[in-house]
DNA sequence: ATTTTATTTCGATAAACATCGAACGGTTCA
DNA sequence: TGAACCGTTCGATGTTTATCGAAATAAAAT
């Protein structure tokens, strides 16, 4: 996973409303939910919801398909797993490359 | 891990400068680096660096100890692991609680 | 005590983000 | 074709975030 993509995904989830939306979609996996039902569950105005759905989609965390006049949104849990992997392996954890150097110097 | 803490950590890492700072500190684990050296490595003005170090510290991702007139910052990789766990287990992944419900209805 | 070094806090500014009513664009059904 | 429905885009507004020079604080050296 690229750094830029990771940042986008992190930013997408680092916002309460969006995290709530995403978690709701995870709950209703794998079939997904129409936008209206998400709005109802979370008591969000349509415009606000749409804004956040766009961010999540942009980040690759959700996708949508049309079903009649509804748009069914569903969570892409693989993207979250990839993000978790990025945190653990490529980025920021003990196992990240290059760990173990010293620069402070005890003397 | 609490949702609020997770959001704080996600937000802290969802910013390029801060992610760079954090990764640098992971590189120099476990001894850490004085602020001045981070500033030098990443070519950041002191005030800007200090601002970001504060956010990271607030989020529990780094800590600092004073050594003479320097402040040595070091990464708390456990916090990242906790965040990755949160993403995988409590929040947003296949294994998250409650997965598998259907709401769309195929007819 | 004064100066030097390391870093933070303050304060101002610009940019990005979140919210949401109102207008708009597709889709279905009569 | 036109009314009803579902959802998005537009546009205006307030809020939060990032940046960074200058002033302040804290520790060490002279």
PDB file of C-alpha atoms (C1' of nucleotides) in Angstrom:
ATOM      1  CA  UNK A   1       0.000   0.000   0.000  1.00  0.00           C
ATOM      2  CA  UNK A   2       1.294   3.434  -0.962  1.00  0.00           C
ATOM      3  CA  UNK A   3       1.818   6.061   1.659  1.00  0.00           C
ATOM      4  CA  UNK A   4      -0.545   8.466  -0.086  1.00  0.00           C
ATOM      5  CA  UNK A   5      -3.324   5.860  -0.171  1.00  0.00           C
ATOM      6  CA  UNK A   6      -2.775   5.047   3.458  1.00  0.00           C
ATOM      7  CA  UNK A   7      -3.093   8.701   4.393  1.00  0.00           C
ATOM      8  CA  UNK A   8      -6.313   8.951   2.448  1.00  0.00           C
ATOM      9  CA  UNK A   9      -7.754   5.906   4.198  1.00  0.00           C
ATOM     10  CA  UNK A  10      -6.599   7.092   7.612  1.00  0.00           C
ATOM     11  CA  UNK A  11      -8.149  10.501   7.033  1.00  0.00           C
ATOM     12  CA  UNK A  12     -11.372   8.912   5.874  1.00  0.00           C
ATOM     13  CA  UNK A  13     -11.704   6.911   9.080  1.00  0.00           C
ATOM     14  CA  UNK A  14     -10.432   9.659  11.382  1.00  0.00           C
ATOM     15  CA  UNK A  15     -13.798  11.361  11.532  1.00  0.00           C
ATOM     16  CA  UNK A  16     -16.563  10.235  13.788  1.00  0.00           C
ATOM     17  CA  UNK A  17     -19.445  10.471  11.352  1.00  0.00           C
ATOM     18  CA  UNK A  18     -17.523   8.620   8.678  1.00  0.00           C
ATOM     19  CA  UNK A  19     -16.297   5.975  11.071  1.00  0.00           C
ATOM     20  CA  UNK A  20     -19.900   5.446  12.156  1.00  0.00           C
ATOM     21  CA  UNK A  21     -21.024   5.153   8.558  1.00  0.00           C
ATOM     22  CA  UNK A  22     -18.298   2.692   7.810  1.00  0.00           C
ATOM     23  CA  UNK A  23     -18.971   0.575  10.852  1.00  0.00           C
ATOM     24  CA  UNK A  24     -22.625   0.475   9.976  1.00  0.00           C
ATOM     25  CA  UNK A  25     -21.735  -0.811   6.533  1.00  0.00           C
ATOM     26  CA  UNK A  26     -19.457  -3.419   8.064  1.00  0.00           C
ATOM     27  CA  UNK A  27     -22.397  -4.560  10.164  1.00  0.00           C
ATOM     28  CA  UNK A  28     -24.531  -4.992   7.105  1.00  0.00           C
ATOM     29  CA  UNK A  29     -21.919  -6.782   5.098  1.00  0.00           C
ATOM     30  CA  UNK A  30     -21.854  -8.163   2.564  1.00  0.00           C
ATOM     31  CA  UNK A  31     -25.152  -7.048   1.069  1.00  0.00           C
ATOM     32  CA  UNK A  32     -24.819  -3.398   1.983  1.00  0.00           C
ATOM     33  CA  UNK A  33     -27.365  -0.660   2.585  1.00  0.00           C
ATOM     34  CA  UNK A  34     -29.083   1.985   0.482  1.00  0.00           C
ATOM     35  CA  UNK A  35     -28.027   5.530   1.271  1.00  0.00           C
ATOM     36  CA  UNK A  36     -31.444   6.412   2.626  1.00  0.00           C
ATOM     37  CA  UNK A  37     -31.288   3.668   5.181  1.00  0.00           C
ATOM     38  CA  UNK A  38     -27.861   4.767   6.374  1.00  0.00           C
ATOM     39  CA  UNK A  39     -29.204   8.284   6.707  1.00  0.00           C
ATOM     40  CA  UNK A  40     -32.101   6.988   8.760  1.00  0.00           C
ATOM     41  CA  UNK A  41     -29.984   4.769  11.008  1.00  0.00           C
ATOM     42  CA  UNK A  42     -27.518   7.540  11.775  1.00  0.00           C
ATOM     43  CA  UNK A  43     -29.959  10.438  11.592  1.00  0.00           C
ATOM     44  CA  UNK A  44     -27.970  12.361   9.026  1.00  0.00           C
ATOM     45  CA  UNK A  45     -29.208  14.898   6.474  1.00  0.00           C
ATOM     46  CA  UNK A  46     -28.872  13.593   2.947  1.00  0.00           C
ATOM     47  CA  UNK A  47     -26.339  16.157   1.833  1.00  0.00           C
ATOM     48  CA  UNK A  48     -24.091  15.479   4.794  1.00  0.00           C
ATOM     49  CA  UNK A  49     -24.249  11.758   4.297  1.00  0.00           C
ATOM     50  CA  UNK A  50     -23.509  12.074   0.611  1.00  0.00           C
ATOM     51  CA  UNK A  51     -20.454  14.170   1.345  1.00  0.00           C
ATOM     52  CA  UNK A  52     -19.037  11.528   3.656  1.00  0.00           C
ATOM     53  CA  UNK A  53     -19.916   8.625   1.404  1.00  0.00           C
ATOM     54  CA  UNK A  54     -17.896  10.325  -1.293  1.00  0.00           C
ATOM     55  CA  UNK A  55     -14.844  10.607   0.925  1.00  0.00           C
ATOM     56  CA  UNK A  56     -15.067   6.960   1.903  1.00  0.00           C
ATOM     57  CA  UNK A  57     -15.493   5.936  -1.698  1.00  0.00           C
ATOM     58  CA  UNK A  58     -12.604   8.099  -2.803  1.00  0.00           C
ATOM     59  CA  UNK A  59     -10.450   6.366  -0.221  1.00  0.00           C
ATOM     60  CA  UNK A  60     -11.469   2.979  -1.578  1.00  0.00           C
ATOM     61  CA  UNK A  61     -13.173   1.954   1.643  1.00  0.00           C
ATOM     62  CA  UNK A  62     -16.648   1.526   0.202  1.00  0.00           C
ATOM     63  CA  UNK A  63     -18.284   0.969  -3.140  1.00  0.00           C
ATOM     64  CA  UNK A  64     -21.780   1.437  -4.505  1.00  0.00           C
ATOM     65  CA  UNK A  65     -24.064  -0.149  -7.043  1.00  0.00           C
ATOM     66  CA  UNK A  66     -27.375   1.122  -8.280  1.00  0.00           C
ATOM     67  CA  UNK A  67     -30.469  -0.918  -7.600  1.00  0.00           C
ATOM     68  CA  UNK A  68     -33.520   0.731  -9.044  1.00  0.00           C
ATOM     69  CA  UNK A  69     -33.564   4.254  -7.678  1.00  0.00           C
ATOM     70  CA  UNK A  70     -31.468   3.307  -4.686  1.00  0.00           C
ATOM     71  CA  UNK A  71     -27.726   3.289  -4.424  1.00  0.00           C
ATOM     72  CA  UNK A  72     -26.528   0.392  -2.348  1.00  0.00           C
ATOM     73  CA  UNK A  73     -23.330   1.069  -0.454  1.00  0.00           C
ATOM     74  CA  UNK A  74     -21.122  -1.642   0.936  1.00  0.00           C
ATOM     75  CA  UNK A  75     -17.898  -1.791   2.930  1.00  0.00           C
ATOM     76  CA  UNK A  76     -14.683  -2.958   1.379  1.00  0.00           C
ATOM     77  CA  UNK A  77     -13.137  -4.677   4.353  1.00  0.00           C
ATOM     78  CA  UNK A  78     -10.093  -5.717   2.368  1.00  0.00           C
ATOM     79  CA  UNK A  79      -9.092  -2.070   2.252  1.00  0.00           C
ATOM     80  CA  UNK A  80      -9.160  -1.897   6.048  1.00  0.00           C
ATOM     81  CA  UNK A  81      -7.072  -5.015   6.300  1.00  0.00           C
ATOM     82  CA  UNK A  82      -4.591  -3.472   3.882  1.00  0.00           C
ATOM     83  CA  UNK A  83      -4.472  -0.378   6.043  1.00  0.00           C
ATOM     84  CA  UNK A  84      -3.869  -2.430   9.165  1.00  0.00           C
ATOM     85  CA  UNK A  85      -1.085  -4.252   7.346  1.00  0.00           C
ATOM     86  CA  UNK A  86       0.435  -0.973   6.299  1.00  0.00           C
ATOM     87  CA  UNK A  87       0.495   0.204   9.892  1.00  0.00           C
ATOM     88  CA  UNK A  88       2.047  -2.997  11.105  1.00  0.00           C
ATOM     89  CA  UNK A  89       4.481  -3.778   8.372  1.00  0.00           C
ATOM     90  CA  UNK A  90       5.369  -0.914   6.101  1.00  0.00           C
ATOM     91  CA  UNK A  91       5.045   1.937   8.396  1.00  0.00           C
ATOM     92  CA  UNK A  92       5.058   2.197  12.019  1.00  0.00           C
ATOM     93  CA  UNK A  93       5.498  -0.912  14.021  1.00  0.00           C
ATOM     94  CA  UNK A  94       8.289  -2.912  15.569  1.00  0.00           C
ATOM     95  CA  UNK A  95       8.603  -4.988  12.472  1.00  0.00           C
ATOM     96  CA  UNK A  96       8.949  -1.948  10.216  1.00  0.00           C
ATOM     97  CA  UNK A  97      12.125  -1.867   8.192  1.00  0.00           C
ATOM     98  CA  UNK A  98      15.147  -0.126   9.621  1.00  0.00           C
ATOM     99  CA  UNK A  99      14.254  -0.343  13.282  1.00  0.00           C
ATOM    100  CA  UNK A 100      16.932  -0.534  15.918  1.00  0.00           C
ATOM    101  CA  UNK A 101      19.275   2.330  15.151  1.00  0.00           C
ATOM    102  CA  UNK A 102      20.526   4.624  17.828  1.00  0.00           C
ATOM    103  CA  UNK A 103      21.126   8.333  17.613  1.00  0.00           C
ATOM    104  CA  UNK A 104      20.980   9.751  21.078  1.00  0.00           C
ATOM    105  CA  UNK A 105      24.263   8.501  22.415  1.00  0.00           C
ATOM    106  CA  UNK A 106      24.417   7.708  26.090  1.00  0.00           C
ATOM    107  CA  UNK A 107      27.897   8.831  27.022  1.00  0.00           C
TER     108      UNK A 107
ATOM    109  CA  UNK B   1      -9.264   0.632  22.470  1.00  0.00           C
ATOM    110  CA  UNK B   2     -11.986   3.273  22.654  1.00  0.00           C
ATOM    111  CA  UNK B   3     -13.459   4.718  19.526  1.00  0.00           C
ATOM    112  CA  UNK B   4     -12.480   8.245  20.541  1.00  0.00           C
ATOM    113  CA  UNK B   5      -8.863   7.210  21.091  1.00  0.00           C
ATOM    114  CA  UNK B   6      -8.803   5.426  17.778  1.00  0.00           C
ATOM    115  CA  UNK B   7     -10.064   8.514  15.996  1.00  0.00           C
ATOM    116  CA  UNK B   8      -7.382  10.589  17.666  1.00  0.00           C
ATOM    117  CA  UNK B   9      -4.667   8.167  16.580  1.00  0.00           C
ATOM    118  CA  UNK B  10      -6.045   7.890  13.056  1.00  0.00           C
ATOM    119  CA  UNK B  11      -6.161  11.662  12.737  1.00  0.00           C
ATOM    120  CA  UNK B  12      -2.643  11.951  14.067  1.00  0.00           C
ATOM    121  CA  UNK B  13      -1.284   9.617  11.397  1.00  0.00           C
ATOM    122  CA  UNK B  14      -3.501  10.916   8.608  1.00  0.00           C
ATOM    123  CA  UNK B  15      -1.206  13.829   7.882  1.00  0.00           C
ATOM    124  CA  UNK B  16       1.902  13.539   5.804  1.00  0.00           C
ATOM    125  CA  UNK B  17       4.238  15.586   7.959  1.00  0.00           C
ATOM    126  CA  UNK B  18       3.169  13.759  11.085  1.00  0.00           C
ATOM    127  CA  UNK B  19       3.374  10.360   9.451  1.00  0.00           C
ATOM    128  CA  UNK B  20       6.898  11.231   8.341  1.00  0.00           C
ATOM    129  CA  UNK B  21       7.823  12.313  11.842  1.00  0.00           C
ATOM    130  CA  UNK B  22       6.412   9.162  13.295  1.00  0.00           C
ATOM    131  CA  UNK B  23       8.150   6.906  10.801  1.00  0.00           C
ATOM    132  CA  UNK B  24      11.411   8.639  11.499  1.00  0.00           C
ATOM    133  CA  UNK B  25      10.955   7.937  15.176  1.00  0.00           C
ATOM    134  CA  UNK B  26      10.154   4.303  14.424  1.00  0.00           C
ATOM    135  CA  UNK B  27      13.418   4.133  12.514  1.00  0.00           C
ATOM    136  CA  UNK B  28      15.328   5.401  15.494  1.00  0.00           C
ATOM    137  CA  UNK B  29      13.672   3.171  17.980  1.00  0.00           C
ATOM    138  CA  UNK B  30      14.056   2.552  20.743  1.00  0.00           C
ATOM    139  CA  UNK B  31      16.423   5.315  21.785  1.00  0.00           C
ATOM    140  CA  UNK B  32      14.557   8.106  20.072  1.00  0.00           C
ATOM    141  CA  UNK B  33      15.652  11.469  18.721  1.00  0.00           C
ATOM    142  CA  UNK B  34      15.894  15.011  20.076  1.00  0.00           C
ATOM    143  CA  UNK B  35      13.438  17.445  18.526  1.00  0.00           C
ATOM    144  CA  UNK B  36      16.190  19.396  16.870  1.00  0.00           C
ATOM    145  CA  UNK B  37      17.414  16.362  15.001  1.00  0.00           C
ATOM    146  CA  UNK B  38      13.958  15.519  13.757  1.00  0.00           C
ATOM    147  CA  UNK B  39      13.628  19.083  12.540  1.00  0.00           C
ATOM    148  CA  UNK B  40      16.914  18.758  10.712  1.00  0.00           C
ATOM    149  CA  UNK B  41      16.164  15.397   9.141  1.00  0.00           C
ATOM    150  CA  UNK B  42      12.790  16.512   7.866  1.00  0.00           C
ATOM    151  CA  UNK B  43      13.699  20.152   7.254  1.00  0.00           C
ATOM    152  CA  UNK B  44      10.909  21.527   9.378  1.00  0.00           C
ATOM    153  CA  UNK B  45      10.754  24.853  11.219  1.00  0.00           C
ATOM    154  CA  UNK B  46      10.787  24.363  14.972  1.00  0.00           C
ATOM    155  CA  UNK B  47       7.343  25.750  15.548  1.00  0.00           C
ATOM    156  CA  UNK B  48       5.792  23.500  12.946  1.00  0.00           C
ATOM    157  CA  UNK B  49       7.537  20.448  14.298  1.00  0.00           C
ATOM    158  CA  UNK B  50       6.516  21.245  17.825  1.00  0.00           C
ATOM    159  CA  UNK B  51       2.906  21.542  16.769  1.00  0.00           C
ATOM    160  CA  UNK B  52       2.929  18.099  15.221  1.00  0.00           C
ATOM    161  CA  UNK B  53       4.862  16.489  18.048  1.00  0.00           C
ATOM    162  CA  UNK B  54       2.128  17.706  20.346  1.00  0.00           C
ATOM    163  CA  UNK B  55      -0.593  16.091  18.290  1.00  0.00           C
ATOM    164  CA  UNK B  56       1.282  12.805  18.184  1.00  0.00           C
ATOM    165  CA  UNK B  57       1.896  12.934  21.907  1.00  0.00           C
ATOM    166  CA  UNK B  58      -1.718  13.801  22.615  1.00  0.00           C
ATOM    167  CA  UNK B  59      -2.719  10.753  20.614  1.00  0.00           C
ATOM    168  CA  UNK B  60      -0.401   8.573  22.686  1.00  0.00           C
ATOM    169  CA  UNK B  61       1.766   7.677  19.696  1.00  0.00           C
ATOM    170  CA  UNK B  62       4.958   9.173  21.027  1.00  0.00           C
ATOM    171  CA  UNK B  63       6.471  10.183  24.329  1.00  0.00           C
ATOM    172  CA  UNK B  64       9.287  12.451  25.387  1.00  0.00           C
ATOM    173  CA  UNK B  65      11.856  12.681  28.110  1.00  0.00           C
ATOM    174  CA  UNK B  66      14.151  15.528  28.852  1.00  0.00           C
ATOM    175  CA  UNK B  67      17.880  15.004  28.550  1.00  0.00           C
ATOM    176  CA  UNK B  68      19.749  18.127  29.413  1.00  0.00           C
ATOM    177  CA  UNK B  69      18.290  20.841  27.281  1.00  0.00           C
ATOM    178  CA  UNK B  70      17.070  18.420  24.676  1.00  0.00           C
ATOM    179  CA  UNK B  71      13.766  16.661  24.589  1.00  0.00           C
ATOM    180  CA  UNK B  72      14.127  13.145  23.293  1.00  0.00           C
ATOM    181  CA  UNK B  73      11.094  11.885  21.465  1.00  0.00           C
ATOM    182  CA  UNK B  74      10.414   8.235  20.830  1.00  0.00           C
ATOM    183  CA  UNK B  75       7.726   6.229  19.093  1.00  0.00           C
ATOM    184  CA  UNK B  76       5.273   4.153  21.011  1.00  0.00           C
ATOM    185  CA  UNK B  77       4.824   1.279  18.609  1.00  0.00           C
ATOM    186  CA  UNK B  78       2.420  -0.485  20.932  1.00  0.00           C
ATOM    187  CA  UNK B  79      -0.065   2.275  20.232  1.00  0.00           C
ATOM    188  CA  UNK B  80       0.129   1.580  16.516  1.00  0.00           C
ATOM    189  CA  UNK B  81      -0.375  -2.110  17.112  1.00  0.00           C
ATOM    190  CA  UNK B  82      -3.398  -1.287  19.229  1.00  0.00           C
ATOM    191  CA  UNK B  83      -4.744   0.850  16.428  1.00  0.00           C
ATOM    192  CA  UNK B  84      -4.216  -1.917  13.893  1.00  0.00           C
ATOM    193  CA  UNK B  85      -6.012  -4.295  16.241  1.00  0.00           C
ATOM    194  CA  UNK B  86      -8.859  -1.870  16.578  1.00  0.00           C
ATOM    195  CA  UNK B  87      -9.243  -1.700  12.819  1.00  0.00           C
ATOM    196  CA  UNK B  88      -9.141  -5.455  12.465  1.00  0.00           C
ATOM    197  CA  UNK B  89     -11.132  -6.580  15.428  1.00  0.00           C
ATOM    198  CA  UNK B  90     -13.315  -3.948  17.029  1.00  0.00           C
ATOM    199  CA  UNK B  91     -14.148  -1.852  14.132  1.00  0.00           C
ATOM    200  CA  UNK B  92     -14.078  -2.464  10.544  1.00  0.00           C
ATOM    201  CA  UNK B  93     -13.019  -5.820   9.342  1.00  0.00           C
ATOM    202  CA  UNK B  94     -14.564  -9.138   8.439  1.00  0.00           C
ATOM    203  CA  UNK B  95     -14.088 -10.369  11.933  1.00  0.00           C
ATOM    204  CA  UNK B  96     -15.829  -7.362  13.460  1.00  0.00           C
ATOM    205  CA  UNK B  97     -18.784  -8.221  15.663  1.00  0.00           C
ATOM    206  CA  UNK B  98     -22.191  -8.340  14.105  1.00  0.00           C
ATOM    207  CA  UNK B  99     -21.142  -8.994  10.528  1.00  0.00           C
ATOM    208  CA  UNK B 100     -23.328 -10.934   8.189  1.00  0.00           C
ATOM    209  CA  UNK B 101     -26.733  -9.273   8.395  1.00  0.00           C
ATOM    210  CA  UNK B 102     -28.725  -8.499   5.318  1.00  0.00           C
ATOM    211  CA  UNK B 103     -30.876  -5.485   4.691  1.00  0.00           C
ATOM    212  CA  UNK B 104     -31.170  -5.044   0.983  1.00  0.00           C
ATOM    213  CA  UNK B 105     -33.381  -7.972   0.146  1.00  0.00           C
ATOM    214  CA  UNK B 106     -33.009  -9.469  -3.267  1.00  0.00           C
ATOM    215  CA  UNK B 107     -36.692 -10.211  -3.877  1.00  0.00           C
TER     216      UNK B 107
ATOM    217  C1'  DA C   1      24.695  36.868  36.169  1.00  0.00           C
ATOM    218  C1'  DT C   2      24.813  36.626  31.313  1.00  0.00           C
ATOM    219  C1'  DT C   3      24.974  34.291  27.164  1.00  0.00           C
ATOM    220  C1'  DT C   4      24.149  30.347  24.394  1.00  0.00           C
ATOM    221  C1'  DT C   5      21.469  26.414  23.040  1.00  0.00           C
ATOM    222  C1'  DA C   6      17.127  23.662  22.566  1.00  0.00           C
ATOM    223  C1'  DT C   7      12.494  23.807  22.319  1.00  0.00           C
ATOM    224  C1'  DT C   8       7.863  25.555  23.198  1.00  0.00           C
ATOM    225  C1'  DT C   9       4.055  28.827  23.145  1.00  0.00           C
ATOM    226  C1'  DC C  10       1.825  32.779  21.075  1.00  0.00           C
ATOM    227  C1'  DG C  11      -0.494  35.035  17.480  1.00  0.00           C
ATOM    228  C1'  DA C  12      -1.649  35.840  12.943  1.00  0.00           C
ATOM    229  C1'  DT C  13      -2.857  33.912   8.426  1.00  0.00           C
ATOM    230  C1'  DA C  14      -4.224  30.803   4.918  1.00  0.00           C
ATOM    231  C1'  DA C  15      -6.168  26.525   3.562  1.00  0.00           C
ATOM    232  C1'  DA C  16      -8.956  22.541   4.158  1.00  0.00           C
ATOM    233  C1'  DC C  17     -13.007  20.355   6.061  1.00  0.00           C
ATOM    234  C1'  DA C  18     -17.845  19.637   7.809  1.00  0.00           C
ATOM    235  C1'  DT C  19     -22.591  20.910   7.761  1.00  0.00           C
ATOM    236  C1'  DC C  20     -26.928  21.316   5.514  1.00  0.00           C
ATOM    237  C1'  DG C  21     -30.880  23.783   2.941  1.00  0.00           C
ATOM    238  C1'  DA C  22     -32.217  24.256  -1.687  1.00  0.00           C
ATOM    239  C1'  DA C  23     -32.024  23.133  -6.419  1.00  0.00           C
ATOM    240  C1'  DC C  24     -31.094  19.461  -9.632  1.00  0.00           C
ATOM    241  C1'  DG C  25     -30.816  14.748 -12.149  1.00  0.00           C
ATOM    242  C1'  DG C  26     -31.915  10.106 -12.779  1.00  0.00           C
ATOM    243  C1'  DT C  27     -35.544   6.147 -12.128  1.00  0.00           C
ATOM    244  C1'  DT C  28     -39.986   4.257 -11.465  1.00  0.00           C
ATOM    245  C1'  DC C  29     -44.858   4.047 -11.667  1.00  0.00           C
ATOM    246  C1'  DA C  30     -49.370   5.749 -12.881  1.00  0.00           C
TER     247       DA C  30
ATOM    248  C1'  DT D   1     -45.525  12.807 -19.510  1.00  0.00           C
ATOM    249  C1'  DG D   2     -45.747  14.038 -15.116  1.00  0.00           C
ATOM    250  C1'  DA D   3     -45.731  13.184 -10.179  1.00  0.00           C
ATOM    251  C1'  DA D   4     -43.120  10.854  -6.585  1.00  0.00           C
ATOM    252  C1'  DC D   5     -38.918   9.088  -4.861  1.00  0.00           C
ATOM    253  C1'  DC D   6     -33.949   8.617  -3.972  1.00  0.00           C
ATOM    254  C1'  DG D   7     -29.882  10.504  -3.948  1.00  0.00           C
ATOM    255  C1'  DT D   8     -26.306  13.960  -5.517  1.00  0.00           C
ATOM    256  C1'  DT D   9     -24.395  18.530  -6.457  1.00  0.00           C
ATOM    257  C1'  DC D  10     -24.254  23.440  -5.459  1.00  0.00           C
ATOM    258  C1'  DG D  11     -23.400  27.232  -2.582  1.00  0.00           C
ATOM    259  C1'  DA D  12     -23.034  29.515   1.601  1.00  0.00           C
ATOM    260  C1'  DT D  13     -21.367  29.300   6.380  1.00  0.00           C
ATOM    261  C1'  DG D  14     -18.843  28.165  10.402  1.00  0.00           C
ATOM    262  C1'  DT D  15     -15.113  25.357  12.321  1.00  0.00           C
ATOM    263  C1'  DT D  16     -10.874  23.110  12.504  1.00  0.00           C
ATOM    264  C1'  DT D  17      -6.241  22.443  11.008  1.00  0.00           C
ATOM    265  C1'  DA D  18      -1.528  23.613   9.307  1.00  0.00           C
ATOM    266  C1'  DT D  19       2.138  26.861   8.854  1.00  0.00           C
ATOM    267  C1'  DC D  20       5.721  29.627  10.758  1.00  0.00           C
ATOM    268  C1'  DG D  21       8.041  34.126  12.505  1.00  0.00           C
ATOM    269  C1'  DA D  22       8.717  36.147  16.827  1.00  0.00           C
ATOM    270  C1'  DA D  23       8.677  36.096  21.720  1.00  0.00           C
ATOM    271  C1'  DA D  24       9.051  33.266  25.770  1.00  0.00           C
ATOM    272  C1'  DT D  25      10.826  29.427  28.741  1.00  0.00           C
ATOM    273  C1'  DA D  26      14.163  26.120  30.481  1.00  0.00           C
ATOM    274  C1'  DA D  27      18.736  24.178  31.041  1.00  0.00           C
ATOM    275  C1'  DA D  28      23.670  24.522  30.542  1.00  0.00           C
ATOM    276  C1'  DA D  29      28.022  26.784  29.920  1.00  0.00           C
ATOM    277  C1'  DT D  30      30.917  30.802  30.660  1.00  0.00           C
TER     278       DT D  30
END
